[in-house]
Amino acid sequence: MPFGFSKKKSSSGSGNDGDDSKPQRTGSASSTSPSERKSQNGRSKPRGSVSKDDKKAKGDKKAKGDRKDKDRKDRDKKAKDKARRQKSEAGRPNGPGAVPAGSGGGMATFRVPVPSNVRPGEEFQVFAGGRIVRVRCPHDSRPGQSLQISVPLDEISNSNGANGGGGLSGPDLPPDSDNVTKIPNQDLREGEQPAYMVKIPEGIRGGEQFPVTIQGQQLSVTCPNAARPGMSVRIVPPPPSDSPPLDRPRQPQRMANPNKRSNDKTQMFEVIVPKGVLPGQPFALLAGGVRVLVTCPKNAAAGQKIRFNLPIGLVNKPDGPKSKLAEIKLSYDKDGWTRTIRATDMKFQWTRFDENGGVDTATSQRFDDTKSAYVLKLDFHDDHDKMRQGSVSLVTPEKGVVDSNIKSVTGQELVSYQDIANAQNKSYEDKIQWFQETCSQLCVEWNEGHMRMNVRREYLLSDSMEAVMSLSRKDLRKVWRFEFIGEAGIDAGGLAREWFELVTDEVFDPDMGLWQTSATNQMCMQINPASEISCPEDHLIYFRFIGRIMGKAMFDRQLVKGHMVKHLYKHILGWPVMFSDLKDIDEEYYNSLKGLKDMGSDIEYLYADFTTTEETLGVKRTVELVPGGADIDVTEENLPEYIEANLKYRLLGRYEKQLNELLLGFFDVIPEPLLTIFDFQELELLMCGLPEIDMDNWKENTEYSGDYDREGPNHEVCGWFWEIVSEYDQELKARLLQFVTGTSGVPAKGFSSLQGNDGNVRRFTIHGVALETCVYPRSHTCFNRIDLPIYDSKDELEEKLKIAITMAATGFYWEMRRMRRKKKWFQVKAQREE
């Protein structure tokens, strides 16, 4: 890993001696500029020279120098004693935390590691801020430990010159290390860097790192496992002019929104109000290729013409081809709930369309377990910079509106409704690229400050929570650099990746008590309603912390070690949840509620009321589903309200406080409009990453049933199926897993340990059905089965399978199933009449 420097912000503009036994919030090492050394030691030593003041005062200050040496030793002894006292207090040090870093106070700070051949008290030379600086290793430091030095800003600016700090050239470059030799007579192409031979120093073993200086850069070279001291290794250093310090990211160029000018102009549209639309009712239409929700004026009626304006930028067609999923949505416009833009305020709103393409207004009336839906809405009560307060609730989809633009802290529009509308039609890979580029625009500039996170491995979770929860919302969008206290290393991305993996793996551990495995899918986690028992004092703080970590992981292109149940991804997106979502949580509970509809008036003999029973650690308690629910009997008349109350309780009420804190933390980092381009399946893939799928293992651990039971994988359709899936990219393979098993995760032991909702092994199963009973493939996530019709051709199978797995998130499959039931009902009715 290359050796580099990162500017660190310090309130005093200077550093302190480092000591791993005493974790410090500001790092370590003292200022090492020549002027400061002159004031401390009475001499200046830039590049080994001796000043005139040293010669003149040599005899006069000999006694003073002896006294200063004694005073320095006394200070070192007191510092060590203080460190031991602090370490013994409460059994743990108090140093971990999040430390602001950057430039301030007229000084710039750099973090440098002590070379392996330097002993305490000795000096070594470093290259910081475009100049050579000599650093004295503190007496209580050791090789490999990071020190923090301070250099005046004006001297850095003068030394950087036109290079802007990217690197130096010519005579200002420090000399290469003694063990570095440039390979002569290299035939280099344009842009290529020359190679060097580096001799491995004494005392370095295989796998260990040692520092070298090449082309003015301090690099860290890893000794090969088969090498030994005295041998030479060949390396190619990065170009110095283009390489920023290792723990400093490349800051993207911030550009003005090119669509901003076109968004200010509008275009007028004229449309006839469709039949059946009453004054005040909304209706949807396509304007310039964009689906828009228009409200019929109160003074208009069906058949009349009305006019409305839309921004030109919105109706301009996006450049480039649309994704295959977008093409499927346009060809098969039966996707149930769809995000549309309201023409009145240009906000996104969920709308459901009927079979004729009109707005289904029946969904906003009395609860219907086949049509009604709710979205999670988060209302903020204040705009506090560190800890915002808010509350979540389930509302009807037309009330769950989301802004369609994103503004910076200065009020400048970074993302417009045209940008988001265009991004919604992109492929999954292009969506991710657009999302990451937008996050880069929202990221705080490196020069405005960044954060250094100091944590200890033995107290990883508690240290991390205290550090993250001490940050403001602006700090959450700064660059984070991590340091495990007592360990040497510069965070060039590896430590951050390790930190996210370790922290999320620990918080999702069921033994922690915050999460528990899903009853229907052992690979998915759901919020533990009884988390207060495991962490009585701070369980809600932990959920706010988890939300911030999940948001920061997406913001920084990191992954989360934990798959959640499907409806939690829907809640994060504000995606509609329906009665059918209960099946993925508790299939037995879902079937029992569904069976109540067939009881008719006999339901009164159950003597049920609007309550439910919760059991925690063997103790049962009664929970009212609605206020005064214990006094309300369930009847045939109020059965829809009873099912609705159960739906709200199961999807939110059981863990409303925990989910509220999780979402508050998540949206401290990620703006809600930025998520409108994803569906809940894509969100899981973005947060948890695309799985590594072994196709041979998948095929070997697949069972066949139904019409495929006899021939199994030798059946022609099954052979087509595996040929098609083998040609899928990682995204489509993951979507197929989501479609059949409910999650994109693969068990650690492979498909042989795939589990069903009962906790037993339920292998991936392909079930053969007749084409007359099932036009499209359908899934049963409870036992990992896909019903695959016997198609006549491979092309037909490929088309129908892709539609099924890509449209599952939009409700297309549910719509087709409803249409089949309706068709079957008419067939049965016709047979009875005959």
PDB file of N, CA and C in Angstrom, residues 325-386:
ATOM      1  N   LEU A 325     -35.964  -3.183 -18.787  1.00  0.00           N
ATOM      2  CA  LEU A 325     -37.062  -3.166 -17.839  1.00  0.00           C
ATOM      3  C   LEU A 325     -38.035  -2.041 -18.174  1.00  0.00           C
ATOM      4  N   ALA A 326     -37.522  -0.858 -18.558  1.00  0.00           N
ATOM      5  CA  ALA A 326     -38.396   0.248 -18.928  1.00  0.00           C
ATOM      6  C   ALA A 326     -39.197  -0.087 -20.179  1.00  0.00           C
ATOM      7  N   GLU A 327     -38.587  -0.785 -21.125  1.00  0.00           N
ATOM      8  CA  GLU A 327     -39.302  -1.179 -22.325  1.00  0.00           C
ATOM      9  C   GLU A 327     -40.417  -2.161 -21.998  1.00  0.00           C
ATOM     10  N   ILE A 328     -40.144  -3.066 -21.077  1.00  0.00           N
ATOM     11  CA  ILE A 328     -41.173  -4.022 -20.679  1.00  0.00           C
ATOM     12  C   ILE A 328     -42.327  -3.307 -20.002  1.00  0.00           C
ATOM     13  N   LYS A 329     -42.015  -2.329 -19.158  1.00  0.00           N
ATOM     14  CA  LYS A 329     -43.075  -1.584 -18.477  1.00  0.00           C
ATOM     15  C   LYS A 329     -43.975  -0.862 -19.472  1.00  0.00           C
ATOM     16  N   LEU A 330     -43.370  -0.320 -20.540  1.00  0.00           N
ATOM     17  CA  LEU A 330     -44.165   0.392 -21.536  1.00  0.00           C
ATOM     18  C   LEU A 330     -44.998  -0.579 -22.366  1.00  0.00           C
ATOM     19  N   SER A 331     -44.464  -1.773 -22.636  1.00  0.00           N
ATOM     20  CA  SER A 331     -45.184  -2.740 -23.450  1.00  0.00           C
ATOM     21  C   SER A 331     -46.287  -3.428 -22.658  1.00  0.00           C
ATOM     22  N   TYR A 332     -46.031  -3.694 -21.392  1.00  0.00           N
ATOM     23  CA  TYR A 332     -47.005  -4.350 -20.540  1.00  0.00           C
ATOM     24  C   TYR A 332     -47.356  -3.395 -19.409  1.00  0.00           C
ATOM     25  N   ASP A 333     -48.248  -2.484 -19.686  1.00  0.00           N
ATOM     26  CA  ASP A 333     -48.556  -1.427 -18.719  1.00  0.00           C
ATOM     27  C   ASP A 333     -49.587  -1.917 -17.713  1.00  0.00           C
ATOM     28  N   LYS A 334     -49.216  -2.934 -16.949  1.00  0.00           N
ATOM     29  CA  LYS A 334     -50.087  -3.463 -15.915  1.00  0.00           C
ATOM     30  C   LYS A 334     -49.323  -3.537 -14.608  1.00  0.00           C
ATOM     31  N   ASP A 335     -48.578  -2.484 -14.312  1.00  0.00           N
ATOM     32  CA  ASP A 335     -47.671  -2.538 -13.174  1.00  0.00           C
ATOM     33  C   ASP A 335     -48.283  -2.021 -11.885  1.00  0.00           C
ATOM     34  N   GLY A 336     -49.605  -1.995 -11.803  1.00  0.00           N
ATOM     35  CA  GLY A 336     -50.238  -1.631 -10.539  1.00  0.00           C
ATOM     36  C   GLY A 336     -49.908  -0.223 -10.125  1.00  0.00           C
ATOM     37  N   TRP A 337     -49.196  -0.084  -9.006  1.00  0.00           N
ATOM     38  CA  TRP A 337     -48.833   1.219  -8.489  1.00  0.00           C
ATOM     39  C   TRP A 337     -47.651   1.793  -9.254  1.00  0.00           C
ATOM     40  N   THR A 338     -47.782   3.055  -9.641  1.00  0.00           N
ATOM     41  CA  THR A 338     -46.753   3.720 -10.438  1.00  0.00           C
ATOM     42  C   THR A 338     -46.502   5.106  -9.876  1.00  0.00           C
ATOM     43  N   ARG A 339     -45.239   5.512  -9.862  1.00  0.00           N
ATOM     44  CA  ARG A 339     -44.904   6.870  -9.448  1.00  0.00           C
ATOM     45  C   ARG A 339     -45.173   7.819 -10.604  1.00  0.00           C
ATOM     46  N   THR A 340     -45.971   8.822 -10.338  1.00  0.00           N
ATOM     47  CA  THR A 340     -46.271   9.835 -11.338  1.00  0.00           C
ATOM     48  C   THR A 340     -45.908  11.206 -10.781  1.00  0.00           C
ATOM     49  N   ILE A 341     -45.803  12.171 -11.663  1.00  0.00           N
ATOM     50  CA  ILE A 341     -45.485  13.539 -11.266  1.00  0.00           C
ATOM     51  C   ILE A 341     -46.757  14.375 -11.293  1.00  0.00           C
ATOM     52  N   ARG A 342     -47.042  15.025 -10.196  1.00  0.00           N
ATOM     53  CA  ARG A 342     -48.215  15.892 -10.143  1.00  0.00           C
ATOM     54  C   ARG A 342     -47.922  17.194 -10.873  1.00  0.00           C
ATOM     55  N   ALA A 343     -48.807  17.564 -11.746  1.00  0.00           N
ATOM     56  CA  ALA A 343     -48.602  18.784 -12.525  1.00  0.00           C
ATOM     57  C   ALA A 343     -48.738  20.034 -11.663  1.00  0.00           C
ATOM     58  N   THR A 344     -49.379  19.920 -10.515  1.00  0.00           N
ATOM     59  CA  THR A 344     -49.618  21.103  -9.679  1.00  0.00           C
ATOM     60  C   THR A 344     -48.364  21.574  -8.970  1.00  0.00           C
ATOM     61  N   ASP A 345     -47.589  20.645  -8.396  1.00  0.00           N
ATOM     62  CA  ASP A 345     -46.408  21.041  -7.615  1.00  0.00           C
ATOM     63  C   ASP A 345     -45.156  20.267  -8.005  1.00  0.00           C
ATOM     64  N   MET A 346     -45.220  19.443  -9.061  1.00  0.00           N
ATOM     65  CA  MET A 346     -44.063  18.693  -9.559  1.00  0.00           C
ATOM     66  C   MET A 346     -43.470  17.781  -8.484  1.00  0.00           C
ATOM     67  N   LYS A 347     -44.329  17.133  -7.710  1.00  0.00           N
ATOM     68  CA  LYS A 347     -43.881  16.149  -6.729  1.00  0.00           C
ATOM     69  C   LYS A 347     -44.317  14.763  -7.161  1.00  0.00           C
ATOM     70  N   PHE A 348     -43.549  13.763  -6.711  1.00  0.00           N
ATOM     71  CA  PHE A 348     -43.873  12.382  -7.040  1.00  0.00           C
ATOM     72  C   PHE A 348     -45.006  11.892  -6.143  1.00  0.00           C
ATOM     73  N   GLN A 349     -45.931  11.163  -6.764  1.00  0.00           N
ATOM     74  CA  GLN A 349     -47.054  10.587  -6.027  1.00  0.00           C
ATOM     75  C   GLN A 349     -47.358   9.206  -6.590  1.00  0.00           C
ATOM     76  N   TRP A 350     -47.721   8.292  -5.695  1.00  0.00           N
ATOM     77  CA  TRP A 350     -48.094   6.953  -6.130  1.00  0.00           C
ATOM     78  C   TRP A 350     -49.525   6.970  -6.666  1.00  0.00           C
ATOM     79  N   THR A 351     -49.728   6.307  -7.789  1.00  0.00           N
ATOM     80  CA  THR A 351     -51.043   6.223  -8.413  1.00  0.00           C
ATOM     81  C   THR A 351     -51.262   4.805  -8.906  1.00  0.00           C
ATOM     82  N   ARG A 352     -52.478   4.306  -8.708  1.00  0.00           N
ATOM     83  CA  ARG A 352     -52.829   2.976  -9.219  1.00  0.00           C
ATOM     84  C   ARG A 352     -53.788   3.150 -10.388  1.00  0.00           C
ATOM     85  N   PHE A 353     -53.543   2.381 -11.431  1.00  0.00           N
ATOM     86  CA  PHE A 353     -54.353   2.484 -12.642  1.00  0.00           C
ATOM     87  C   PHE A 353     -55.233   1.257 -12.801  1.00  0.00           C
ATOM     88  N   ASP A 354     -56.427   1.483 -13.332  1.00  0.00           N
ATOM     89  CA  ASP A 354     -57.347   0.375 -13.565  1.00  0.00           C
ATOM     90  C   ASP A 354     -57.022  -0.304 -14.886  1.00  0.00           C
ATOM     91  N   GLU A 355     -57.882  -1.252 -15.282  1.00  0.00           N
ATOM     92  CA  GLU A 355     -57.612  -2.036 -16.481  1.00  0.00           C
ATOM     93  C   GLU A 355     -57.659  -1.196 -17.748  1.00  0.00           C
ATOM     94  N   ASN A 356     -58.350  -0.057 -17.699  1.00  0.00           N
ATOM     95  CA  ASN A 356     -58.460   0.813 -18.863  1.00  0.00           C
ATOM     96  C   ASN A 356     -57.377   1.891 -18.907  1.00  0.00           C
ATOM     97  N   GLY A 357     -56.459   1.864 -17.937  1.00  0.00           N
ATOM     98  CA  GLY A 357     -55.400   2.859 -17.909  1.00  0.00           C
ATOM     99  C   GLY A 357     -55.749   4.120 -17.158  1.00  0.00           C
ATOM    100  N   GLY A 358     -56.964   4.170 -16.597  1.00  0.00           N
ATOM    101  CA  GLY A 358     -57.361   5.339 -15.821  1.00  0.00           C
ATOM    102  C   GLY A 358     -56.972   5.199 -14.363  1.00  0.00           C
ATOM    103  N   VAL A 359     -57.060   6.304 -13.618  1.00  0.00           N
ATOM    104  CA  VAL A 359     -56.719   6.281 -12.194  1.00  0.00           C
ATOM    105  C   VAL A 359     -57.787   5.526 -11.430  1.00  0.00           C
ATOM    106  N   ASP A 360     -57.372   4.552 -10.639  1.00  0.00           N
ATOM    107  CA  ASP A 360     -58.289   3.741  -9.848  1.00  0.00           C
ATOM    108  C   ASP A 360     -58.600   4.483  -8.559  1.00  0.00           C
ATOM    109  N   THR A 361     -59.726   5.170  -8.534  1.00  0.00           N
ATOM    110  CA  THR A 361     -60.102   5.963  -7.344  1.00  0.00           C
ATOM    111  C   THR A 361     -60.692   5.101  -6.244  1.00  0.00           C
ATOM    112  N   ALA A 362     -61.026   3.844  -6.554  1.00  0.00           N
ATOM    113  CA  ALA A 362     -61.626   2.982  -5.534  1.00  0.00           C
ATOM    114  C   ALA A 362     -60.644   2.633  -4.434  1.00  0.00           C
ATOM    115  N   THR A 363     -59.341   2.758  -4.710  1.00  0.00           N
ATOM    116  CA  THR A 363     -58.345   2.384  -3.713  1.00  0.00           C
ATOM    117  C   THR A 363     -58.307   3.345  -2.538  1.00  0.00           C
ATOM    118  N   SER A 364     -58.849   4.536  -2.713  1.00  0.00           N
ATOM    119  CA  SER A 364     -58.828   5.515  -1.624  1.00  0.00           C
ATOM    120  C   SER A 364     -60.079   5.442  -0.767  1.00  0.00           C
ATOM    121  N   GLN A 365     -60.981   4.492  -1.069  1.00  0.00           N
ATOM    122  CA  GLN A 365     -62.190   4.341  -0.288  1.00  0.00           C
ATOM    123  C   GLN A 365     -61.994   3.284   0.786  1.00  0.00           C
ATOM    124  N   ARG A 366     -63.002   2.492   1.083  1.00  0.00           N
ATOM    125  CA  ARG A 366     -62.908   1.503   2.150  1.00  0.00           C
ATOM    126  C   ARG A 366     -61.841   0.454   1.843  1.00  0.00           C
ATOM    127  N   PHE A 367     -61.239  -0.073   2.903  1.00  0.00           N
ATOM    128  CA  PHE A 367     -60.134  -1.005   2.739  1.00  0.00           C
ATOM    129  C   PHE A 367     -60.566  -2.227   1.946  1.00  0.00           C
ATOM    130  N   ASP A 368     -59.753  -2.577   0.953  1.00  0.00           N
ATOM    131  CA  ASP A 368     -59.946  -3.752   0.117  1.00  0.00           C
ATOM    132  C   ASP A 368     -58.645  -4.541   0.134  1.00  0.00           C
ATOM    133  N   ASP A 369     -58.699  -5.772   0.621  1.00  0.00           N
ATOM    134  CA  ASP A 369     -57.463  -6.537   0.789  1.00  0.00           C
ATOM    135  C   ASP A 369     -56.814  -6.911  -0.535  1.00  0.00           C
ATOM    136  N   THR A 370     -57.496  -6.704  -1.672  1.00  0.00           N
ATOM    137  CA  THR A 370     -56.902  -6.994  -2.971  1.00  0.00           C
ATOM    138  C   THR A 370     -56.384  -5.754  -3.678  1.00  0.00           C
ATOM    139  N   LYS A 371     -56.791  -4.564  -3.238  1.00  0.00           N
ATOM    140  CA  LYS A 371     -56.398  -3.337  -3.929  1.00  0.00           C
ATOM    141  C   LYS A 371     -55.724  -2.312  -3.025  1.00  0.00           C
ATOM    142  N   SER A 372     -56.204  -2.184  -1.811  1.00  0.00           N
ATOM    143  CA  SER A 372     -55.737  -1.101  -0.950  1.00  0.00           C
ATOM    144  C   SER A 372     -54.272  -1.264  -0.597  1.00  0.00           C
ATOM    145  N   ALA A 373     -53.613  -0.155  -0.428  1.00  0.00           N
ATOM    146  CA  ALA A 373     -52.185  -0.153  -0.085  1.00  0.00           C
ATOM    147  C   ALA A 373     -51.890   1.038   0.807  1.00  0.00           C
ATOM    148  N   TYR A 374     -50.736   0.969   1.472  1.00  0.00           N
ATOM    149  CA  TYR A 374     -50.257   2.061   2.316  1.00  0.00           C
ATOM    150  C   TYR A 374     -48.786   2.293   2.033  1.00  0.00           C
ATOM    151  N   VAL A 375     -48.361   3.510   2.225  1.00  0.00           N
ATOM    152  CA  VAL A 375     -46.937   3.835   2.127  1.00  0.00           C
ATOM    153  C   VAL A 375     -46.499   4.443   3.450  1.00  0.00           C
ATOM    154  N   LEU A 376     -45.245   4.233   3.769  1.00  0.00           N
ATOM    155  CA  LEU A 376     -44.693   4.789   5.002  1.00  0.00           C
ATOM    156  C   LEU A 376     -44.274   6.229   4.760  1.00  0.00           C
ATOM    157  N   LYS A 377     -44.745   7.104   5.581  1.00  0.00           N
ATOM    158  CA  LYS A 377     -44.430   8.527   5.459  1.00  0.00           C
ATOM    159  C   LYS A 377     -43.696   8.983   6.709  1.00  0.00           C
ATOM    160  N   LEU A 378     -42.588   9.682   6.515  1.00  0.00           N
ATOM    161  CA  LEU A 378     -41.794  10.216   7.620  1.00  0.00           C
ATOM    162  C   LEU A 378     -41.961  11.728   7.649  1.00  0.00           C
ATOM    163  N   ASP A 379     -42.536  12.217   8.725  1.00  0.00           N
ATOM    164  CA  ASP A 379     -42.727  13.666   8.910  1.00  0.00           C
ATOM    165  C   ASP A 379     -41.674  14.173   9.880  1.00  0.00           C
ATOM    166  N   PHE A 380     -40.880  15.158   9.429  1.00  0.00           N
ATOM    167  CA  PHE A 380     -39.861  15.760  10.292  1.00  0.00           C
ATOM    168  C   PHE A 380     -40.493  16.876  11.121  1.00  0.00           C
ATOM    169  N   HIS A 381     -40.175  16.874  12.417  1.00  0.00           N
ATOM    170  CA  HIS A 381     -40.725  17.876  13.319  1.00  0.00           C
ATOM    171  C   HIS A 381     -39.823  19.088  13.478  1.00  0.00           C
ATOM    172  N   ASP A 382     -38.554  18.948  13.118  1.00  0.00           N
ATOM    173  CA  ASP A 382     -37.624  20.072  13.210  1.00  0.00           C
ATOM    174  C   ASP A 382     -36.512  19.849  12.194  1.00  0.00           C
ATOM    175  N   ASP A 383     -35.583  20.765  12.152  1.00  0.00           N
ATOM    176  CA  ASP A 383     -34.463  20.678  11.211  1.00  0.00           C
ATOM    177  C   ASP A 383     -33.146  20.778  11.966  1.00  0.00           C
ATOM    178  N   HIS A 384     -33.079  20.106  13.112  1.00  0.00           N
ATOM    179  CA  HIS A 384     -31.871  20.148  13.928  1.00  0.00           C
ATOM    180  C   HIS A 384     -30.717  19.529  13.156  1.00  0.00           C
ATOM    181  N   ASP A 385     -29.541  20.144  13.271  1.00  0.00           N
ATOM    182  CA  ASP A 385     -28.394  19.712  12.463  1.00  0.00           C
ATOM    183  C   ASP A 385     -27.865  18.358  12.903  1.00  0.00           C
ATOM    184  N   LYS A 386     -27.995  18.008  14.167  1.00  0.00           N
ATOM    185  CA  LYS A 386     -27.399  16.767  14.652  1.00  0.00           C
ATOM    186  C   LYS A 386     -28.432  15.666  14.851  1.00  0.00           C
TER     187      LYS A 386
END
